Amino acid sequence: LFYLQSRLKEAVQLLEDYKHGTLPPGVTNKELWGAQKIKQAIIHPDTNETIFMPFRMSGMVVGLLLPNQTLASTVFWQWLNQSHNACVNYANRNATKLSPTSKFIQGYLGAVISAVSIAVGLNVLVQRANKFTPATRLLIQRFVPFPAVASANICNVVLMRHTELEEGIDVLDNNGNIVGFVLNVLGLFVFAFQALLETALTRVVLPMPILVLPPIIMSLLEKTSLLRSRPRMILPVQSLVCLAAFGLALPLAISLFPQMSEVST
């Protein structure tokens, strides 16, 4: 996230030297893979432009997991999260197919409305559930952000990328060269539907590490004498738990499907 432009240029130049067989002596495989990681994290694969720093895949919003949320704070954090997600989706979009700005706006509004509606609706239902004890009610409320974010992510993907179902997507050979489109309407739908489905499923799994694991872990840690006697430590500890969840589980979620998928002829 914080690599300087000079370091990015060095990484890109190293990969170009490797491609043309002009690598300086002493360059190791580890250095080449490091350069590849830097390039893939910062440079858009379709446009070859530098992605704005806050909208790279390493950005995050932790406010969704703050304890004792009010109605106003729930709405605010869901709106902020979906606004950030919309910018991330646009910055990392499939740029091989040009989409009008109206599609981006539709996806953004659909994601915000669905996320806020589900989060507020579930919170209201939990508050009105008289059968739950206050402790159980608080625990359930901690999991409300996940279904709200997951459903909003699906809504965002479908609204922003449904043109692929109508116009199709590029078909590539083993070397990454574009060989055209699927002319058969059913075949075109199968290709685009699989791409859309895998993207949508990934967007459901992506929030799990940060919105499911920390509430479980924090509900156990908050019962310890350390946090009971020092309530001000709850937020710093929760931030560390979120960071650990991101670092360990997020790479697994991202690797759920290959970036380039295959479909049988």
mmCIF file of C-alpha atoms in Angstrom:
data_model
loop_
_atom_site.group_PDB
_atom_site.id
_atom_site.type_symbol
_atom_site.label_atom_id
_atom_site.label_comp_id
_atom_site.label_asym_id
_atom_site.label_seq_id
_atom_site.Cartn_x
_atom_site.Cartn_y
_atom_site.Cartn_z
ATOM 1 C CA LEU A 1 0.000 0.000 0.000
ATOM 2 C CA PHE A 2 2.813 2.425 0.834
ATOM 3 C CA TYR A 3 5.373 1.587 -1.865
ATOM 4 C CA LEU A 4 6.831 4.738 -3.427
ATOM 5 C CA GLN A 5 6.582 5.418 -7.162
ATOM 6 C CA SER A 6 10.336 4.914 -7.460
ATOM 7 C CA ARG A 7 10.072 1.386 -5.994
ATOM 8 C CA LEU A 8 7.226 0.584 -8.386
ATOM 9 C CA LYS A 9 9.318 1.724 -11.368
ATOM 10 C CA GLU A 10 12.195 -0.474 -10.205
ATOM 11 C CA ALA A 11 9.865 -3.489 -9.961
ATOM 12 C CA VAL A 12 8.358 -2.869 -13.415
ATOM 13 C CA GLN A 13 11.808 -2.358 -14.961
ATOM 14 C CA LEU A 14 13.080 -5.589 -13.371
ATOM 15 C CA LEU A 15 10.166 -7.529 -14.892
ATOM 16 C CA GLU A 16 10.759 -5.898 -18.297
ATOM 17 C CA ASP A 17 14.441 -6.875 -18.134
ATOM 18 C CA TYR A 18 13.418 -10.440 -17.297
ATOM 19 C CA LYS A 19 10.977 -10.517 -20.219
ATOM 20 C CA HIS A 20 13.656 -9.343 -22.689
ATOM 21 C CA GLY A 21 16.432 -11.504 -21.230
ATOM 22 C CA THR A 22 18.523 -8.563 -20.051
ATOM 23 C CA LEU A 23 18.441 -9.170 -16.298
ATOM 24 C CA PRO A 24 21.411 -7.750 -14.359
ATOM 25 C CA PRO A 25 23.643 -10.429 -12.812
ATOM 26 C CA GLY A 26 22.769 -11.578 -9.322
ATOM 27 C CA VAL A 27 18.984 -11.075 -9.509
ATOM 28 C CA THR A 28 17.234 -13.912 -7.642
ATOM 29 C CA ASN A 29 13.867 -15.598 -8.157
ATOM 30 C CA LYS A 30 12.745 -14.136 -4.823
ATOM 31 C CA GLU A 31 13.433 -10.607 -6.085
ATOM 32 C CA LEU A 32 11.513 -11.297 -9.305
ATOM 33 C CA TRP A 33 8.469 -12.631 -7.433
ATOM 34 C CA GLY A 34 8.653 -9.628 -5.107
ATOM 35 C CA ALA A 35 8.619 -7.300 -8.107
ATOM 36 C CA GLN A 36 5.688 -9.218 -9.586
ATOM 37 C CA LYS A 37 3.724 -8.867 -6.329
ATOM 38 C CA ILE A 38 4.331 -5.106 -6.218
ATOM 39 C CA LYS A 39 3.235 -4.656 -9.836
ATOM 40 C CA GLN A 40 0.092 -6.759 -9.490
ATOM 41 C CA ALA A 41 -0.945 -4.927 -6.307
ATOM 42 C CA ILE A 42 -0.543 -1.427 -7.786
ATOM 43 C CA ILE A 43 -0.893 -1.602 -11.586
ATOM 44 C CA HIS A 44 -4.283 -2.329 -13.187
ATOM 45 C CA PRO A 45 -3.896 -5.424 -15.421
ATOM 46 C CA ASP A 46 -6.110 -4.037 -18.236
ATOM 47 C CA THR A 47 -5.256 -0.328 -18.317
ATOM 48 C CA ASN A 48 -1.657 -0.541 -16.977
ATOM 49 C CA GLU A 49 -2.440 2.551 -14.884
ATOM 50 C CA THR A 50 -1.514 3.019 -11.224
ATOM 51 C CA ILE A 51 -4.512 2.382 -8.929
ATOM 52 C CA PHE A 52 -5.154 5.229 -6.464
ATOM 53 C CA MET A 53 -3.726 4.156 -3.089
ATOM 54 C CA PRO A 54 -6.933 4.024 -0.922
ATOM 55 C CA PHE A 55 -8.724 1.968 -3.609
ATOM 56 C CA ARG A 56 -6.174 -0.820 -3.885
ATOM 57 C CA MET A 57 -7.225 -4.219 -2.582
ATOM 58 C CA SER A 58 -5.207 -3.595 0.596
ATOM 59 C CA GLY A 59 -7.496 -0.792 1.819
ATOM 60 C CA MET A 60 -9.988 -1.549 4.611
ATOM 61 C CA VAL A 61 -12.703 -0.132 6.845
ATOM 62 C CA VAL A 62 -12.881 -1.360 10.464
ATOM 63 C CA GLY A 63 -15.742 0.821 11.699
ATOM 64 C CA LEU A 64 -18.361 -1.822 10.885
ATOM 65 C CA LEU A 65 -17.195 -3.851 13.884
ATOM 66 C CA LEU A 66 -17.355 -1.133 16.522
ATOM 67 C CA PRO A 67 -19.372 -2.367 19.530
ATOM 68 C CA ASN A 68 -22.664 -0.818 20.717
ATOM 69 C CA GLN A 69 -23.580 0.717 17.368
ATOM 70 C CA THR A 70 -26.459 3.217 17.203
ATOM 71 C CA LEU A 71 -28.861 3.410 14.261
ATOM 72 C CA ALA A 72 -27.039 6.491 12.942
ATOM 73 C CA SER A 73 -23.589 4.900 13.252
ATOM 74 C CA THR A 74 -24.831 1.715 11.533
ATOM 75 C CA VAL A 75 -26.107 3.740 8.575
ATOM 76 C CA PHE A 76 -22.925 5.835 8.454
ATOM 77 C CA TRP A 77 -20.475 2.915 8.502
ATOM 78 C CA GLN A 78 -22.487 0.868 5.977
ATOM 79 C CA TRP A 79 -22.599 3.892 3.649
ATOM 80 C CA LEU A 80 -18.865 4.555 4.089
ATOM 81 C CA ASN A 81 -17.993 0.897 3.532
ATOM 82 C CA GLN A 82 -20.078 0.607 0.357
ATOM 83 C CA SER A 83 -18.726 3.933 -0.935
ATOM 84 C CA HIS A 84 -15.216 2.583 -0.419
ATOM 85 C CA ASN A 85 -16.197 -0.754 -2.014
ATOM 86 C CA ALA A 86 -17.667 1.018 -5.039
ATOM 87 C CA CYS A 87 -14.420 2.940 -5.559
ATOM 88 C CA VAL A 88 -12.388 -0.273 -5.134
ATOM 89 C CA ASN A 89 -14.654 -2.102 -7.609
ATOM 90 C CA TYR A 90 -14.291 0.710 -10.145
ATOM 91 C CA ALA A 91 -10.525 1.026 -9.705
ATOM 92 C CA ASN A 92 -10.075 -2.779 -10.081
ATOM 93 C CA ARG A 93 -12.829 -3.296 -12.679
ATOM 94 C CA ASN A 94 -12.708 -5.408 -15.817
ATOM 95 C CA ALA A 95 -11.476 -2.626 -18.103
ATOM 96 C CA THR A 96 -11.564 -4.715 -21.280
ATOM 97 C CA LYS A 97 -15.290 -3.913 -21.523
ATOM 98 C CA LEU A 98 -16.227 -0.242 -21.393
ATOM 99 C CA SER A 99 -19.209 0.441 -19.124
ATOM 100 C CA PRO A 100 -21.110 3.758 -18.936
ATOM 101 C CA THR A 101 -20.896 5.813 -15.758
ATOM 102 C CA SER A 102 -24.611 5.177 -15.195
ATOM 103 C CA LYS A 103 -23.843 1.490 -14.513
ATOM 104 C CA PHE A 104 -21.333 2.459 -11.859
ATOM 105 C CA ILE A 105 -23.869 4.797 -10.222
ATOM 106 C CA GLN A 106 -26.557 2.064 -10.324
ATOM 107 C CA GLY A 107 -24.218 -0.408 -8.641
ATOM 108 C CA TYR A 108 -23.239 2.115 -5.991
ATOM 109 C CA LEU A 109 -26.817 3.132 -5.149
ATOM 110 C CA GLY A 110 -28.003 -0.499 -5.167
ATOM 111 C CA ALA A 111 -25.189 -1.562 -2.829
ATOM 112 C CA VAL A 112 -25.737 1.319 -0.400
ATOM 113 C CA ILE A 113 -29.533 0.859 -0.287
ATOM 114 C CA SER A 114 -29.318 -2.921 0.187
ATOM 115 C CA ALA A 115 -26.557 -2.735 2.823
ATOM 116 C CA VAL A 116 -28.228 -0.012 4.892
ATOM 117 C CA SER A 117 -31.691 -1.611 4.597
ATOM 118 C CA ILE A 118 -30.525 -5.066 5.683
ATOM 119 C CA ALA A 119 -28.286 -3.760 8.490
ATOM 120 C CA VAL A 120 -30.971 -1.470 9.912
ATOM 121 C CA GLY A 121 -33.710 -4.092 9.420
ATOM 122 C CA LEU A 122 -31.761 -6.834 11.188
ATOM 123 C CA ASN A 123 -30.804 -4.506 14.022
ATOM 124 C CA VAL A 124 -34.453 -3.549 14.550
ATOM 125 C CA LEU A 125 -35.517 -7.216 14.505
ATOM 126 C CA VAL A 126 -32.854 -8.144 17.062
ATOM 127 C CA GLN A 127 -33.848 -5.256 19.336
ATOM 128 C CA ARG A 128 -37.490 -6.351 19.219
ATOM 129 C CA ALA A 129 -36.693 -10.011 19.913
ATOM 130 C CA ASN A 130 -37.790 -10.194 23.536
ATOM 131 C CA LYS A 131 -36.762 -13.848 23.877
ATOM 132 C CA PHE A 132 -33.066 -12.923 23.675
ATOM 133 C CA THR A 133 -31.070 -11.909 26.716
ATOM 134 C CA PRO A 134 -29.131 -8.610 26.452
ATOM 135 C CA ALA A 135 -25.867 -10.545 26.078
ATOM 136 C CA THR A 136 -27.269 -12.735 23.287
ATOM 137 C CA ARG A 137 -28.758 -9.691 21.576
ATOM 138 C CA LEU A 138 -25.379 -7.929 21.629
ATOM 139 C CA LEU A 139 -23.629 -11.011 20.240
ATOM 140 C CA ILE A 140 -26.127 -11.365 17.369
ATOM 141 C CA GLN A 141 -25.825 -7.672 16.529
ATOM 142 C CA ARG A 142 -22.108 -8.134 15.991
ATOM 143 C CA PHE A 143 -22.830 -10.458 13.074
ATOM 144 C CA VAL A 144 -25.334 -8.102 11.395
ATOM 145 C CA PRO A 145 -22.682 -6.387 9.209
ATOM 146 C CA PHE A 146 -21.825 -9.634 7.395
ATOM 147 C CA PRO A 147 -25.194 -10.399 5.716
ATOM 148 C CA ALA A 148 -25.587 -6.680 4.974
ATOM 149 C CA VAL A 149 -22.175 -6.404 3.324
ATOM 150 C CA ALA A 150 -22.415 -9.782 1.529
ATOM 151 C CA SER A 151 -25.816 -9.001 -0.016
ATOM 152 C CA ALA A 152 -24.682 -5.498 -0.968
ATOM 153 C CA ASN A 153 -21.568 -6.925 -2.646
ATOM 154 C CA ILE A 154 -23.697 -9.291 -4.741
ATOM 155 C CA CYS A 155 -26.024 -6.434 -5.658
ATOM 156 C CA ASN A 156 -23.053 -4.273 -6.601
ATOM 157 C CA VAL A 157 -21.498 -6.940 -8.834
ATOM 158 C CA VAL A 158 -24.759 -7.782 -10.618
ATOM 159 C CA LEU A 159 -25.697 -4.144 -11.267
ATOM 160 C CA MET A 160 -22.225 -3.031 -12.350
ATOM 161 C CA ARG A 161 -21.346 -6.038 -14.517
ATOM 162 C CA HIS A 162 -24.613 -7.367 -15.924
ATOM 163 C CA THR A 163 -23.625 -5.939 -19.340
ATOM 164 C CA GLU A 164 -21.266 -8.917 -19.625
ATOM 165 C CA LEU A 165 -24.345 -11.149 -19.808
ATOM 166 C CA GLU A 166 -25.613 -9.053 -22.717
ATOM 167 C CA GLU A 167 -22.385 -8.388 -24.623
ATOM 168 C CA GLY A 168 -20.124 -11.216 -23.450
ATOM 169 C CA ILE A 169 -16.519 -11.133 -22.265
ATOM 170 C CA ASP A 170 -13.170 -11.622 -23.968
ATOM 171 C CA VAL A 171 -12.096 -15.205 -24.619
ATOM 172 C CA LEU A 172 -8.355 -15.788 -24.319
ATOM 173 C CA ASP A 173 -5.966 -18.551 -25.333
ATOM 174 C CA ASN A 174 -3.343 -20.134 -23.066
ATOM 175 C CA ASN A 175 -0.935 -17.248 -23.722
ATOM 176 C CA GLY A 176 -3.423 -14.557 -22.738
ATOM 177 C CA ASN A 177 -4.123 -13.421 -26.299
ATOM 178 C CA ILE A 178 -7.696 -12.351 -27.070
ATOM 179 C CA VAL A 179 -9.167 -14.736 -29.645
ATOM 180 C CA GLY A 180 -12.628 -13.141 -29.827
ATOM 181 C CA PHE A 181 -16.093 -13.669 -28.407
ATOM 182 C CA VAL A 182 -18.412 -16.644 -28.142
ATOM 183 C CA LEU A 183 -20.859 -16.115 -31.013
ATOM 184 C CA ASN A 184 -23.391 -18.649 -29.780
ATOM 185 C CA VAL A 185 -25.820 -16.849 -27.459
ATOM 186 C CA LEU A 186 -26.018 -19.773 -25.009
ATOM 187 C CA GLY A 187 -22.249 -20.152 -24.955
ATOM 188 C CA LEU A 188 -21.809 -16.425 -24.402
ATOM 189 C CA PHE A 189 -24.216 -16.594 -21.467
ATOM 190 C CA VAL A 190 -22.363 -19.577 -19.962
ATOM 191 C CA PHE A 191 -19.007 -17.766 -20.110
ATOM 192 C CA ALA A 192 -20.324 -14.499 -18.700
ATOM 193 C CA PHE A 193 -22.571 -16.191 -16.127
ATOM 194 C CA GLN A 194 -19.662 -18.224 -14.726
ATOM 195 C CA ALA A 195 -17.512 -15.084 -14.478
ATOM 196 C CA LEU A 196 -20.307 -13.162 -12.769
ATOM 197 C CA LEU A 197 -21.182 -16.051 -10.432
ATOM 198 C CA GLU A 198 -17.588 -16.621 -9.313
ATOM 199 C CA THR A 199 -17.100 -12.895 -8.713
ATOM 200 C CA ALA A 200 -20.321 -12.692 -6.685
ATOM 201 C CA LEU A 201 -19.409 -15.759 -4.575
ATOM 202 C CA THR A 202 -15.948 -14.336 -3.936
ATOM 203 C CA ARG A 203 -17.535 -11.083 -2.730
ATOM 204 C CA VAL A 204 -19.556 -13.124 -0.214
ATOM 205 C CA VAL A 205 -16.479 -14.938 1.109
ATOM 206 C CA LEU A 206 -14.232 -11.842 1.162
ATOM 207 C CA PRO A 207 -15.954 -10.151 4.147
ATOM 208 C CA MET A 208 -16.021 -13.361 6.210
ATOM 209 C CA PRO A 209 -12.504 -13.027 7.702
ATOM 210 C CA ILE A 210 -13.165 -9.509 8.959
ATOM 211 C CA LEU A 211 -16.892 -9.651 9.778
ATOM 212 C CA VAL A 212 -17.271 -13.192 11.176
ATOM 213 C CA LEU A 213 -14.003 -14.170 12.875
ATOM 214 C CA PRO A 214 -13.391 -11.001 14.979
ATOM 215 C CA PRO A 215 -16.875 -11.006 16.612
ATOM 216 C CA ILE A 216 -16.360 -14.625 17.701
ATOM 217 C CA ILE A 217 -12.849 -13.983 19.004
ATOM 218 C CA MET A 218 -13.806 -10.709 20.732
ATOM 219 C CA SER A 219 -16.810 -12.274 22.459
ATOM 220 C CA LEU A 220 -14.366 -14.689 24.121
ATOM 221 C CA LEU A 221 -11.646 -12.119 24.868
ATOM 222 C CA GLU A 222 -14.081 -9.662 26.456
ATOM 223 C CA LYS A 223 -14.868 -12.254 29.127
ATOM 224 C CA THR A 224 -11.259 -12.275 30.295
ATOM 225 C CA SER A 225 -10.299 -10.367 33.441
ATOM 226 C CA LEU A 226 -7.783 -8.278 31.472
ATOM 227 C CA LEU A 227 -10.395 -6.601 29.243
ATOM 228 C CA ARG A 228 -13.054 -6.501 31.963
ATOM 229 C CA SER A 229 -10.779 -4.424 34.152
ATOM 230 C CA ARG A 230 -9.473 -2.330 31.223
ATOM 231 C CA PRO A 231 -12.414 -1.569 28.878
ATOM 232 C CA ARG A 232 -10.369 1.050 26.998
ATOM 233 C CA MET A 233 -8.222 -1.769 25.600
ATOM 234 C CA ILE A 234 -11.181 -3.347 23.778
ATOM 235 C CA LEU A 235 -10.887 -1.175 20.656
ATOM 236 C CA PRO A 236 -7.077 -1.582 20.246
ATOM 237 C CA VAL A 237 -7.367 -5.342 20.827
ATOM 238 C CA GLN A 238 -10.220 -5.556 18.326
ATOM 239 C CA SER A 239 -8.123 -3.678 15.759
ATOM 240 C CA LEU A 240 -5.292 -6.196 16.228
ATOM 241 C CA VAL A 241 -7.739 -9.103 15.888
ATOM 242 C CA CYS A 242 -9.126 -7.578 12.672
ATOM 243 C CA LEU A 243 -5.596 -7.101 11.321
ATOM 244 C CA ALA A 244 -4.696 -10.712 12.098
ATOM 245 C CA ALA A 245 -7.927 -11.960 10.489
ATOM 246 C CA PHE A 246 -7.202 -9.931 7.357
ATOM 247 C CA GLY A 247 -3.609 -11.091 7.130
ATOM 248 C CA LEU A 248 -4.342 -14.791 7.616
ATOM 249 C CA ALA A 249 -7.751 -15.370 6.033
ATOM 250 C CA LEU A 250 -8.077 -12.755 3.294
ATOM 251 C CA PRO A 251 -5.484 -14.334 0.950
ATOM 252 C CA LEU A 252 -7.388 -17.633 1.234
ATOM 253 C CA ALA A 253 -10.656 -15.902 0.330
ATOM 254 C CA ILE A 254 -9.122 -14.136 -2.668
ATOM 255 C CA SER A 255 -7.699 -17.432 -3.978
ATOM 256 C CA LEU A 256 -11.101 -19.143 -3.920
ATOM 257 C CA PHE A 257 -11.300 -18.987 -7.743
ATOM 258 C CA PRO A 258 -8.500 -18.516 -10.292
ATOM 259 C CA GLN A 259 -8.283 -15.049 -11.829
ATOM 260 C CA MET A 260 -8.420 -16.671 -15.281
ATOM 261 C CA SER A 261 -11.111 -19.379 -15.490
ATOM 262 C CA GLU A 262 -11.572 -22.143 -18.050
ATOM 263 C CA VAL A 263 -14.803 -23.321 -19.651
ATOM 264 C CA SER A 264 -15.068 -26.593 -21.604
ATOM 265 C CA THR A 265 -15.870 -26.227 -25.286
#
